[in-house]
Amino acid sequence: MRQDAAVTDPVWALASATRYAFHDWPVAAVPEVAAGVYVIWDEDQLIYVGMSGRGATSSLLEAKRSEGKRFGLFQRLASHASGRRGGDQFCVYVADLLVLPELSADQIDAISRKELLFDKLVKGYIHSNLKFGFIETSSGDEALRIEAEIKSGALGQKPFLNPTN
């Protein structure tokens, strides 16, 4: 993707951001406290865009840093890396649209008998196939705006799992 006037600087930053493999999680480059936007890729296909830090202001982020607790991007990406569907829409989408269609009848039967954990298959898919890139933003509002641009196709394609229709 080449940069032009129609592409905002944060969008360009996401397009050219380093891609980290989920199988390497946790990734030291991800800040422990940050609002931001992230994109998830399968090779060159944009799979998902998300944001973290909804409602966060610079003062809230500074307070979270002072508390020494993780907040924002780190927690969101850690949740995605876990593969657990409970409370994680990305993992639900991966399960329903990427993993489930590839399961055999025997695997589906084993899941229904609790002999095979679906979340384990979701985690395996994420770790085997997907990479993420991210940018920090100064606020949750900025992250939300950039996320909306990406969902609308600002990277030259809409995300497979969560496009704006």
Coordinates of C-alpha atoms in Angstrom, one line a residue:
M1 CA 0.0 0.0 0.0
R2 CA 1.4 3.4 -0.9
Q3 CA 0.7 6.4 1.2
D4 CA -1.3 9.2 -0.4
A5 CA -3.4 12.2 0.7
A6 CA -6.5 9.9 1.3
V7 CA -4.6 7.8 3.9
T8 CA -4.2 9.4 7.3
D9 CA -0.8 9.1 9.1
P10 CA -2.1 6.6 11.8
V11 CA -3.6 4.4 9.1
W12 CA -0.3 4.5 7.3
A13 CA 1.5 3.6 10.6
L14 CA -0.8 0.6 11.0
A15 CA -0.2 -0.5 7.4
S16 CA 3.5 -0.5 7.9
A17 CA 3.6 -1.6 11.6
T18 CA 5.7 -4.5 12.6
R19 CA 3.7 -7.7 12.6
Y20 CA 4.1 -9.9 15.6
A21 CA 3.1 -13.6 15.7
F22 CA 0.5 -14.6 18.3
H23 CA 2.5 -17.7 18.9
D24 CA 5.2 -15.4 20.4
W25 CA 2.8 -13.9 23.0
P26 CA 3.5 -12.1 25.3
V27 CA 5.3 -9.6 23.0
A28 CA 7.6 -7.2 24.8
A29 CA 6.9 -4.4 22.3
V30 CA 3.3 -4.1 23.4
P31 CA 3.0 -1.5 26.1
E32 CA 1.5 -2.5 29.4
V33 CA -0.7 0.6 29.5
A34 CA -1.9 2.2 26.3
A35 CA -4.9 3.1 24.3
G36 CA -4.5 2.1 20.7
V37 CA -5.6 0.3 17.5
Y38 CA -4.4 -3.0 16.2
V39 CA -4.8 -5.0 13.0
I40 CA -4.7 -8.8 12.7
W41 CA -3.4 -10.4 9.6
D42 CA -3.3 -13.8 7.9
E43 CA -0.5 -13.3 5.5
D44 CA -1.7 -10.2 3.5
Q45 CA -5.4 -10.6 4.3
L46 CA -6.7 -8.2 6.9
I47 CA -8.7 -10.4 9.3
Y48 CA -9.7 -8.0 12.0
V49 CA -9.3 -4.5 13.4
G50 CA -9.8 -3.6 17.0
M51 CA -9.1 -0.8 19.5
S52 CA -8.6 -0.7 23.2
G53 CA -8.9 2.1 25.7
R54 CA -12.5 3.2 25.0
G55 CA -13.1 6.4 27.0
A56 CA -9.4 6.6 28.0
T57 CA -7.9 10.1 28.3
S58 CA -4.2 10.9 28.7
S59 CA -4.7 11.5 32.4
L60 CA -6.4 8.2 32.9
L61 CA -3.6 6.4 31.0
E62 CA -1.0 8.2 33.2
A63 CA -3.0 7.1 36.3
K64 CA -3.0 3.5 35.2
R65 CA 0.7 3.7 34.6
S66 CA 1.2 4.9 38.2
E67 CA -0.9 2.0 39.5
G68 CA 1.4 -0.4 37.7
K69 CA -1.4 -2.4 36.3
R70 CA -1.9 -3.5 32.7
F71 CA -4.6 -1.6 30.8
G72 CA -5.7 -1.3 27.2
L73 CA -3.8 -2.9 24.3
F74 CA -1.9 -5.4 26.3
Q75 CA -5.0 -6.8 28.0
R76 CA -6.9 -6.9 24.8
L77 CA -4.2 -8.7 22.8
A78 CA -3.6 -11.1 25.6
S79 CA -7.3 -12.0 25.6
H80 CA -7.1 -12.6 21.8
A81 CA -4.0 -14.7 22.2
S82 CA -5.7 -16.9 24.8
G83 CA -8.2 -18.2 22.3
R84 CA -11.0 -18.1 24.9
R85 CA -14.3 -17.1 23.4
G86 CA -15.9 -16.0 26.6
G87 CA -16.0 -12.2 26.6
D88 CA -13.8 -11.9 23.5
Q89 CA -15.7 -11.1 20.2
F90 CA -12.5 -11.6 18.1
C91 CA -12.2 -15.2 19.4
V92 CA -15.9 -15.8 18.8
Y93 CA -15.5 -14.6 15.2
V94 CA -12.4 -16.8 14.7
A95 CA -14.3 -19.8 16.1
D96 CA -17.4 -19.4 14.1
L97 CA -16.0 -18.2 10.7
L98 CA -12.5 -19.7 10.5
V99 CA -12.3 -22.8 12.7
L100 CA -15.8 -24.3 12.7
P101 CA -16.0 -24.6 8.9
E102 CA -12.8 -26.7 8.9
L103 CA -13.8 -29.1 11.6
S104 CA -14.6 -32.7 10.8
A105 CA -17.8 -34.4 12.0
D106 CA -15.7 -36.4 14.4
Q107 CA -14.2 -33.2 15.9
I108 CA -17.6 -31.6 16.3
D109 CA -18.9 -34.7 18.0
A110 CA -15.8 -34.8 20.3
I111 CA -16.5 -31.1 21.2
S112 CA -20.1 -31.9 22.0
R113 CA -18.9 -34.8 24.3
K114 CA -16.4 -32.4 26.0
E115 CA -13.5 -34.6 24.8
L116 CA -12.1 -31.8 22.7
L117 CA -12.0 -28.2 23.8
F118 CA -13.2 -25.8 21.1
D119 CA -11.3 -22.9 22.7
K120 CA -8.0 -24.9 22.4
L121 CA -8.7 -25.3 18.6
V122 CA -9.3 -21.5 18.4
K123 CA -6.1 -20.7 20.2
G124 CA -4.2 -23.2 18.0
Y125 CA -5.6 -21.4 14.9
I126 CA -4.7 -18.0 16.2
H127 CA -1.2 -19.0 17.1
S128 CA -0.6 -21.0 13.9
N129 CA -2.0 -18.4 11.4
L130 CA -2.3 -14.9 12.7
K131 CA -0.1 -11.9 13.3
F132 CA -0.9 -8.5 14.7
G133 CA 0.4 -4.9 14.4
F134 CA -0.6 -2.0 16.5
I135 CA -0.2 1.7 17.2
E136 CA -0.6 3.6 20.4
T137 CA -3.0 6.6 20.5
S138 CA -3.3 9.5 22.9
S139 CA -6.9 8.6 23.8
G140 CA -9.7 6.1 23.4
D141 CA -11.6 8.5 21.1
E142 CA -8.7 8.7 18.7
A143 CA -8.4 4.9 18.7
L144 CA -12.1 4.6 18.0
R145 CA -11.9 7.0 15.0
I146 CA -8.9 5.2 13.5
E147 CA -10.6 1.8 14.0
A148 CA -13.7 3.1 12.1
E149 CA -11.5 4.2 9.2
I150 CA -9.9 0.7 9.0
K151 CA -13.2 -1.0 9.1
S152 CA -14.3 1.1 6.2
G153 CA -11.4 0.0 4.0
A154 CA -8.7 2.6 4.6
L155 CA -6.0 -0.1 4.3
G156 CA -7.2 -1.0 0.8
Q157 CA -9.4 -3.9 2.1
K158 CA -12.0 -4.3 4.8
P159 CA -11.3 -6.7 7.6
F160 CA -12.7 -10.1 6.9
L161 CA -14.3 -10.6 10.4
N162 CA -15.5 -7.1 11.3
P163 CA -16.0 -4.8 8.3
T164 CA -18.3 -1.8 8.2
N165 CA -21.1 -2.8 5.9

